[in-house]
Amino acid sequence: MILDCAIIGGGPAGLSAALVLGRARRKVILFDNEQPRNAVTHKSHGFITRDGVTPREFRDLAHQDISKYPSVQIKKFKIVEVKRENSSVFKLITHEGKSYLSKKIIIATGLKESLPNVDGIKDYYGKSIFSCPYCDGWELREQPLVLISENKNAFHMAKLIYQWSKDLVVCTNGNKIISEAEAQLLKRKGISIKEERILKLSGSDGKLEKVVFEDGTEMNRSGGFITTELEQPNDLANSLGCEVNKNGRIIVDALGRSSVEGVYAAGDVSVVGPSQLIISAAQGTCAAMGVNSDLTMEEFK
Ligand SMILES: Cc1cc2nc3c(=O)[nH]c(=O)nc-3n(C[C@H](O)[C@H](O)[C@H](O)COP(=O)(O)OP(=O)(O)OC[C@H]3O[C@@H](n4cnc5c(N)ncnc54)[C@H](O)[C@@H]3O)c2cc1C
């Protein structure tokens, strides 16, 4: 059997694409190895009608919606390779060596992130330390916060967080990433900067209490934010020859079409907007419409 579309990745982008294609009566398999970037967090915010759901609940509800459409299957497989079988069909290979043929591919694999190099930071990430104030700023509003950043996004992020809490210290963990002029501007707003290296974070059950520095000083903070480095989680887009921007995100048009015919992308992995569940879901819908529209045109040739 040749699928109409294989969707790689079952986050909001891939799930939304599956729903739209199922409703368009297309034969689809969604492959998902269930390792989304937001799995660490307890609650997701900002998706209208779903504000405060857990990432697991969000997925379960999406699977329930999709299960109404019999032409869509969800398989818990990792896709390790995609190649062209011929000019109109792709071959996908799973980690178990099974192969599937499909006319179109939607890459919705999300991104992989690396956190600042601070001992124990993973214990707090998604619980009291987050990466996006739109997602989790409300829960941390008016608290004493820390921004831990080792890259040039620090200045922008500090200004942004100020909207949620004015009690903010920026920690650069031994890096010189904020210019004198930027530091002055932050200082005028009462935001201080500490460039000492962080020895460790301290607290319990993921709730931050203190940041401890290598010079022996420490600072009480009840939560905060980090800036992360993001990259493609695998080589699929590269190996297919998809054009990417300087941040490694796949360049797509308004209907999710990449530079490679038959390959579409949606969600964090593509270039369109900020990293948000609702934006990824919308991009999944657009890519599904791109796929269905292109298949329809081909069928009427
Ligand atoms: C800590 C944290 C908290 C967040 N909180 C919020 C929030 O409150 N509100 C909000 O709007 N956004 C939030 N976000 C951002 C949001 O999670 C992302 O923008 C969104 O999940 C991106 O959706 P996606 O479908 O592109 O990718 P993802 O949700 O990352 O899903 C990608 C899926 O593809 C799978 N996959 C990857 N490669 C393969 C492969 N080769 N084969 C098969 N499957 C594969 C992955 O396992 C994963 O399940 C948060 C992010 C983080 C890190």
Short mmCIF file of C-alpha atoms and ligand atoms in Angstrom, two decimals:
data_model
loop_
_atom_site.label_atom_id
_atom_site.label_comp_id
_atom_site.label_asym_id
_atom_site.label_seq_id
_atom_site.Cartn_x
_atom_site.Cartn_y
_atom_site.Cartn_z
CA MET A 1 0.00 0.00 0.00
CA ILE A 2 1.20 3.51 -0.79
CA LEU A 3 0.14 6.13 1.76
CA ASP A 4 -1.09 9.54 0.70
CA CYS A 5 0.97 11.10 3.47
CA ALA A 6 3.39 10.00 6.18
CA ILE A 7 3.63 12.41 9.10
CA ILE A 8 6.82 12.23 11.13
CA GLY A 9 6.24 13.58 14.64
CA GLY A 10 3.14 13.53 16.84
CA GLY A 11 3.26 16.87 18.65
CA PRO A 12 0.57 19.50 18.01
CA ALA A 13 1.86 20.08 14.46
CA GLY A 14 1.75 16.44 13.39
CA LEU A 15 -1.48 15.69 15.27
CA SER A 16 -3.28 18.63 13.73
CA ALA A 17 -2.08 17.62 10.27
CA ALA A 18 -3.33 14.07 10.88
CA LEU A 19 -6.77 15.34 11.90
CA VAL A 20 -7.16 17.52 8.82
CA LEU A 21 -5.93 14.79 6.45
CA GLY A 22 -8.17 12.20 8.14
CA ARG A 23 -11.15 14.44 7.62
CA ALA A 24 -10.04 14.82 3.97
CA ARG A 25 -10.22 10.98 3.69
CA ARG A 26 -6.50 10.63 3.00
CA LYS A 27 -4.54 7.46 3.87
CA VAL A 28 -2.12 8.59 6.54
CA ILE A 29 0.27 7.14 9.10
CA LEU A 30 1.57 9.40 11.85
CA PHE A 31 4.89 8.12 13.25
CA ASP A 32 5.79 9.36 16.71
CA ASN A 33 8.42 8.19 19.16
CA GLU A 34 6.79 10.33 21.89
CA GLN A 35 9.74 12.41 23.05
CA PRO A 36 8.42 15.97 22.76
CA ARG A 37 10.46 18.90 24.06
CA ASN A 38 7.71 19.93 26.51
CA ALA A 39 7.45 16.48 28.18
CA VAL A 40 9.28 17.88 31.24
CA THR A 41 6.57 20.37 32.05
CA HIS A 42 3.53 19.74 34.30
CA LYS A 43 1.08 22.02 32.51
CA SER A 44 0.82 23.71 29.13
CA HIS A 45 -0.66 27.16 28.83
CA GLY A 46 -2.05 29.52 26.23
CA PHE A 47 -3.87 27.11 23.92
CA ILE A 48 -7.38 28.51 23.99
CA THR A 49 -9.88 25.95 25.45
CA ARG A 50 -6.90 23.84 26.70
CA ASP A 51 -5.13 26.28 29.05
CA GLY A 52 -3.51 24.29 31.88
CA VAL A 53 -3.71 20.77 30.41
CA THR A 54 -0.78 18.42 30.87
CA PRO A 55 1.21 17.53 27.74
CA ARG A 56 -0.05 13.92 28.16
CA GLU A 57 -3.71 15.03 28.35
CA PHE A 58 -3.22 17.18 25.25
CA ARG A 59 -1.92 14.17 23.31
CA ASP A 60 -4.62 11.83 24.59
CA LEU A 61 -7.36 14.28 23.57
CA ALA A 62 -5.77 14.66 20.14
CA HIS A 63 -5.53 10.86 19.71
CA GLN A 64 -9.22 10.59 20.63
CA ASP A 65 -10.13 13.18 18.00
CA ILE A 66 -8.04 11.43 15.34
CA SER A 67 -9.39 7.95 16.18
CA LYS A 68 -12.73 8.97 14.63
CA TYR A 69 -11.12 8.94 11.17
CA PRO A 70 -10.41 5.38 9.97
CA SER A 71 -7.91 6.28 7.25
CA VAL A 72 -5.40 7.54 9.86
CA GLN A 73 -3.14 5.29 11.92
CA ILE A 74 -0.76 6.33 14.68
CA LYS A 75 2.38 4.23 15.13
CA LYS A 76 4.88 4.59 17.94
CA PHE A 77 7.90 4.21 15.65
CA LYS A 78 10.93 6.37 15.17
CA ILE A 79 11.70 7.14 11.54
CA VAL A 80 15.43 6.87 10.98
CA GLU A 81 15.63 7.37 7.25
CA VAL A 82 13.56 8.80 4.40
CA LYS A 83 14.59 8.51 0.77
CA ARG A 84 13.00 8.83 -2.65
CA GLU A 85 11.76 5.51 -4.01
CA ASN A 86 10.91 7.16 -7.35
CA SER A 87 9.85 10.62 -8.56
CA SER A 88 6.48 10.51 -6.75
CA VAL A 89 7.00 8.15 -3.81
CA PHE A 90 9.15 8.25 -0.68
CA LYS A 91 10.35 5.31 1.39
CA LEU A 92 10.42 5.69 5.18
CA ILE A 93 12.39 3.32 7.39
CA THR A 94 11.68 2.83 11.08
CA HIS A 95 14.17 2.12 13.87
CA GLU A 96 13.01 -1.50 13.70
CA GLY A 97 13.85 -1.70 10.00
CA LYS A 98 10.24 -1.72 8.75
CA SER A 99 9.59 0.33 5.64
CA TYR A 100 6.59 2.32 4.40
CA LEU A 101 5.88 4.03 1.08
CA SER A 102 4.20 7.41 0.88
CA LYS A 103 3.45 10.03 -1.76
CA LYS A 104 3.98 12.96 0.59
CA ILE A 105 5.90 13.54 3.83
CA ILE A 106 5.22 16.05 6.58
CA ILE A 107 8.21 16.62 8.86
CA ALA A 108 6.84 17.68 12.26
CA THR A 109 9.65 16.45 14.47
CA GLY A 110 9.98 19.51 16.71
CA LEU A 111 13.39 20.70 17.86
CA LYS A 112 16.05 19.46 20.24
CA GLU A 113 17.24 21.92 22.87
CA SER A 114 20.36 22.23 24.98
CA LEU A 115 20.14 23.88 28.38
CA PRO A 116 22.78 26.13 30.00
CA ASN A 117 25.71 24.23 31.42
CA VAL A 118 24.63 24.32 35.09
CA ASP A 119 24.80 21.36 37.42
CA GLY A 120 21.36 19.93 38.21
CA ILE A 121 19.39 22.34 35.98
CA LYS A 122 17.32 19.46 34.55
CA ASP A 123 15.81 18.86 38.02
CA TYR A 124 14.19 22.31 37.84
CA TYR A 125 13.44 22.65 34.12
CA GLY A 126 9.70 22.48 33.46
CA LYS A 127 8.91 22.76 37.20
CA SER A 128 10.14 26.16 38.35
CA ILE A 129 12.54 27.10 35.54
CA PHE A 130 11.17 27.54 32.02
CA SER A 131 12.19 28.83 28.63
CA CYS A 132 9.19 30.92 27.55
CA PRO A 133 7.49 33.65 29.60
CA TYR A 134 4.36 33.50 27.42
CA CYS A 135 4.04 29.80 28.39
CA ASP A 136 4.87 30.02 32.10
CA GLY A 137 5.38 33.68 33.07
CA TRP A 138 1.93 34.04 34.63
CA GLU A 139 2.66 31.27 37.15
CA LEU A 140 5.92 33.04 38.15
CA ARG A 141 4.52 36.58 38.21
CA GLU A 142 5.90 39.01 40.80
CA GLN A 143 8.30 36.39 42.21
CA PRO A 144 12.07 36.79 42.70
CA LEU A 145 13.36 35.31 39.44
CA VAL A 146 16.63 34.40 37.81
CA LEU A 147 17.39 34.36 34.11
CA ILE A 148 20.21 31.92 33.35
CA SER A 149 21.60 32.54 29.91
CA GLU A 150 24.87 31.81 28.17
CA ASN A 151 24.00 33.36 24.83
CA LYS A 152 23.16 36.66 23.18
CA ASN A 153 19.41 36.23 23.72
CA ALA A 154 19.94 37.18 27.37
CA PHE A 155 19.34 40.91 26.92
CA HIS A 156 16.11 40.51 24.95
CA MET A 157 14.81 37.82 27.31
CA ALA A 158 15.57 39.91 30.42
CA LYS A 159 13.54 42.82 29.03
CA LEU A 160 10.68 40.45 28.20
CA ILE A 161 10.57 38.78 31.63
CA TYR A 162 10.37 42.20 33.30
CA GLN A 163 6.70 42.32 32.21
CA TRP A 164 6.02 39.39 34.59
CA SER A 165 8.43 40.20 37.44
CA LYS A 166 10.53 43.25 38.20
CA ASP A 167 12.63 41.30 40.73
CA LEU A 168 15.04 39.79 38.24
CA VAL A 169 18.73 38.85 38.25
CA VAL A 170 20.47 37.79 35.05
CA CYS A 171 23.16 35.10 35.52
CA THR A 172 25.53 34.53 32.62
CA ASN A 173 27.44 31.62 34.22
CA GLY A 174 30.91 32.96 33.54
CA ASN A 175 30.13 34.36 30.08
CA LYS A 176 30.49 37.96 28.91
CA ILE A 177 27.36 38.26 26.79
CA ILE A 178 25.83 41.55 27.88
CA SER A 179 27.44 44.78 26.70
CA GLU A 180 28.09 47.74 28.99
CA ALA A 181 25.27 49.74 27.35
CA GLU A 182 22.82 46.85 27.75
CA ALA A 183 23.84 46.36 31.38
CA GLN A 184 23.24 50.06 32.08
CA LEU A 185 19.77 49.89 30.54
CA LEU A 186 18.86 46.82 32.62
CA LYS A 187 20.31 48.42 35.74
CA ARG A 188 18.11 51.48 35.28
CA LYS A 189 15.12 49.12 35.54
CA GLY A 190 16.56 47.46 38.67
CA ILE A 191 17.67 44.28 36.87
CA SER A 192 21.13 43.21 38.03
CA ILE A 193 23.65 40.98 36.29
CA LYS A 194 25.90 38.36 37.84
CA GLU A 195 28.66 37.00 35.67
CA GLU A 196 30.13 34.55 38.24
CA ARG A 197 29.98 30.88 37.38
CA ILE A 198 27.11 28.99 39.00
CA LEU A 199 28.16 26.12 41.26
CA LYS A 200 24.70 24.63 41.60
CA LEU A 201 20.99 25.25 41.99
CA SER A 202 19.36 24.30 45.23
CA GLY A 203 15.76 23.55 46.19
CA SER A 204 13.43 20.59 46.54
CA ASP A 205 11.06 18.65 44.24
CA GLY A 206 12.00 20.87 41.32
CA LYS A 207 11.12 24.07 43.21
CA LEU A 208 14.08 26.42 43.04
CA GLU A 209 15.14 28.10 46.28
CA LYS A 210 18.72 29.28 45.74
CA VAL A 211 21.35 29.86 43.12
CA VAL A 212 24.81 29.08 44.55
CA PHE A 213 27.88 30.60 42.86
CA GLU A 214 31.45 29.30 42.66
CA ASP A 215 32.71 32.37 44.57
CA GLY A 216 30.74 31.17 47.60
CA THR A 217 27.89 33.69 47.36
CA GLU A 218 24.29 32.61 47.00
CA MET A 219 20.99 34.21 46.10
CA ASN A 220 17.40 33.33 47.01
CA ARG A 221 15.23 32.89 43.91
CA SER A 222 11.95 31.01 43.64
CA GLY A 223 12.01 30.35 39.90
CA GLY A 224 13.17 31.64 36.60
CA PHE A 225 13.92 31.25 32.95
CA ILE A 226 16.73 30.08 30.73
CA THR A 227 17.66 30.69 27.13
CA THR A 228 18.25 27.48 25.21
CA GLU A 229 20.04 26.51 22.01
CA LEU A 230 17.74 24.80 19.51
CA GLU A 231 18.57 22.43 16.67
CA GLN A 232 16.98 19.82 14.41
CA PRO A 233 16.57 16.54 16.32
CA ASN A 234 17.80 14.45 13.40
CA ASP A 235 19.18 14.50 9.86
CA LEU A 236 15.91 13.82 7.98
CA ALA A 237 15.44 17.31 6.51
CA ASN A 238 19.12 17.56 5.55
CA SER A 239 19.25 14.17 3.93
CA LEU A 240 16.20 15.03 1.81
CA GLY A 241 17.87 18.29 0.77
CA CYS A 242 15.34 20.68 2.36
CA GLU A 243 16.52 24.28 2.48
CA VAL A 244 16.97 25.53 6.05
CA ASN A 245 17.56 29.02 7.45
CA LYS A 246 20.60 30.07 9.49
CA ASN A 247 18.99 28.70 12.67
CA GLY A 248 18.55 25.31 11.03
CA ARG A 249 14.79 25.59 10.61
CA ILE A 250 13.15 24.26 7.45
CA ILE A 251 12.02 27.02 5.09
CA VAL A 252 8.38 26.55 4.04
CA ASP A 253 5.68 28.48 2.21
CA ALA A 254 2.25 29.33 3.65
CA LEU A 255 1.03 25.75 3.05
CA GLY A 256 4.07 24.09 4.60
CA ARG A 257 5.81 23.20 1.32
CA SER A 258 9.58 22.88 1.70
CA SER A 259 12.06 23.44 -1.13
CA VAL A 260 11.83 19.70 -1.97
CA GLU A 261 8.74 18.65 -3.90
CA GLY A 262 6.55 16.31 -1.85
CA VAL A 263 8.16 17.25 1.47
CA TYR A 264 6.31 19.57 3.87
CA ALA A 265 7.20 20.77 7.35
CA ALA A 266 5.21 22.15 10.27
CA GLY A 267 5.69 23.24 13.87
CA ASP A 268 8.89 24.20 15.66
CA VAL A 269 11.02 22.49 13.02
CA SER A 270 9.86 24.96 10.36
CA VAL A 271 10.53 28.62 10.09
CA VAL A 272 7.17 30.31 10.42
CA GLY A 273 6.62 31.58 13.97
CA PRO A 274 7.39 31.46 17.70
CA SER A 275 7.49 28.09 19.51
CA GLN A 276 3.96 27.64 20.78
CA LEU A 277 1.53 24.72 20.80
CA ILE A 278 -1.22 26.67 19.08
CA ILE A 279 1.11 28.00 16.39
CA SER A 280 2.50 24.51 15.72
CA ALA A 281 -1.03 23.13 15.51
CA ALA A 282 -2.00 25.85 13.03
CA GLN A 283 1.08 25.10 10.93
CA GLY A 284 0.14 21.41 10.95
CA THR A 285 -3.27 22.36 9.57
CA CYS A 286 -1.66 24.48 6.84
CA ALA A 287 0.76 21.70 5.83
CA ALA A 288 -2.11 19.18 5.69
CA MET A 289 -4.03 21.53 3.40
CA GLY A 290 -0.89 21.90 1.26
CA VAL A 291 -0.61 18.10 0.99
CA ASN A 292 -4.28 17.58 0.19
CA SER A 293 -4.37 20.42 -2.30
CA ASP A 294 -1.23 19.19 -4.13
CA LEU A 295 -2.50 15.59 -4.22
CA THR A 296 -5.82 16.83 -5.59
CA MET A 297 -4.10 18.84 -8.34
CA GLU A 298 -1.99 15.79 -9.27
CA GLU A 299 -5.10 13.58 -9.40
CA PHE A 300 -6.75 16.02 -11.81
CA LYS A 301 -3.77 16.27 -14.17
C1 LIG B 1 9.50 23.22 29.08
C2 LIG B 1 8.60 23.68 27.97
C3 LIG B 1 7.36 24.20 28.26
C4 LIG B 1 6.53 24.65 27.23
N1 LIG B 1 5.32 25.16 27.56
C5 LIG B 1 4.49 25.59 26.60
C6 LIG B 1 3.22 26.15 26.94
O1 LIG B 1 2.84 26.21 28.11
N2 LIG B 1 2.45 26.61 25.91
C7 LIG B 1 2.85 26.56 24.59
O2 LIG B 1 2.10 26.99 23.72
N3 LIG B 1 4.05 26.03 24.26
C8 LIG B 1 4.88 25.55 25.21
N4 LIG B 1 6.10 25.04 24.88
C9 LIG B 1 6.49 24.98 23.46
C10 LIG B 1 5.77 23.79 22.78
O3 LIG B 1 5.98 22.63 23.54
C11 LIG B 1 6.31 23.59 21.36
O4 LIG B 1 6.25 24.80 20.64
C12 LIG B 1 5.47 22.54 20.65
O5 LIG B 1 5.42 21.34 21.37
C13 LIG B 1 6.04 22.27 19.26
O6 LIG B 1 5.20 21.35 18.63
P1 LIG B 1 5.75 20.42 17.47
O7 LIG B 1 4.58 19.58 17.04
O8 LIG B 1 6.45 21.22 16.45
O9 LIG B 1 6.88 19.52 18.14
P2 LIG B 1 6.88 18.62 19.45
O10 LIG B 1 5.76 18.92 20.35
O11 LIG B 1 8.26 18.72 19.99
O12 LIG B 1 6.63 17.16 18.89
C14 LIG B 1 7.55 16.54 18.02
C15 LIG B 1 7.31 15.04 18.11
O13 LIG B 1 8.03 14.39 17.06
C16 LIG B 1 8.62 13.23 17.58
N5 LIG B 1 9.75 12.86 16.70
C17 LIG B 1 10.92 13.54 16.52
N6 LIG B 1 11.70 12.89 15.63
C18 LIG B 1 11.01 11.77 15.27
C19 LIG B 1 11.30 10.69 14.39
N7 LIG B 1 12.46 10.63 13.72
N8 LIG B 1 10.39 9.70 14.26
C20 LIG B 1 9.20 9.73 14.95
N9 LIG B 1 8.88 10.75 15.80
C21 LIG B 1 9.78 11.75 15.95
C22 LIG B 1 9.04 13.62 18.99
O14 LIG B 1 9.25 12.50 19.80
C23 LIG B 1 7.81 14.43 19.42
O15 LIG B 1 6.81 13.61 19.97
C24 LIG B 1 6.94 24.57 25.88
C25 LIG B 1 8.21 24.04 25.57
C26 LIG B 1 9.03 23.59 26.60
C27 LIG B 1 10.37 23.02 26.26
#
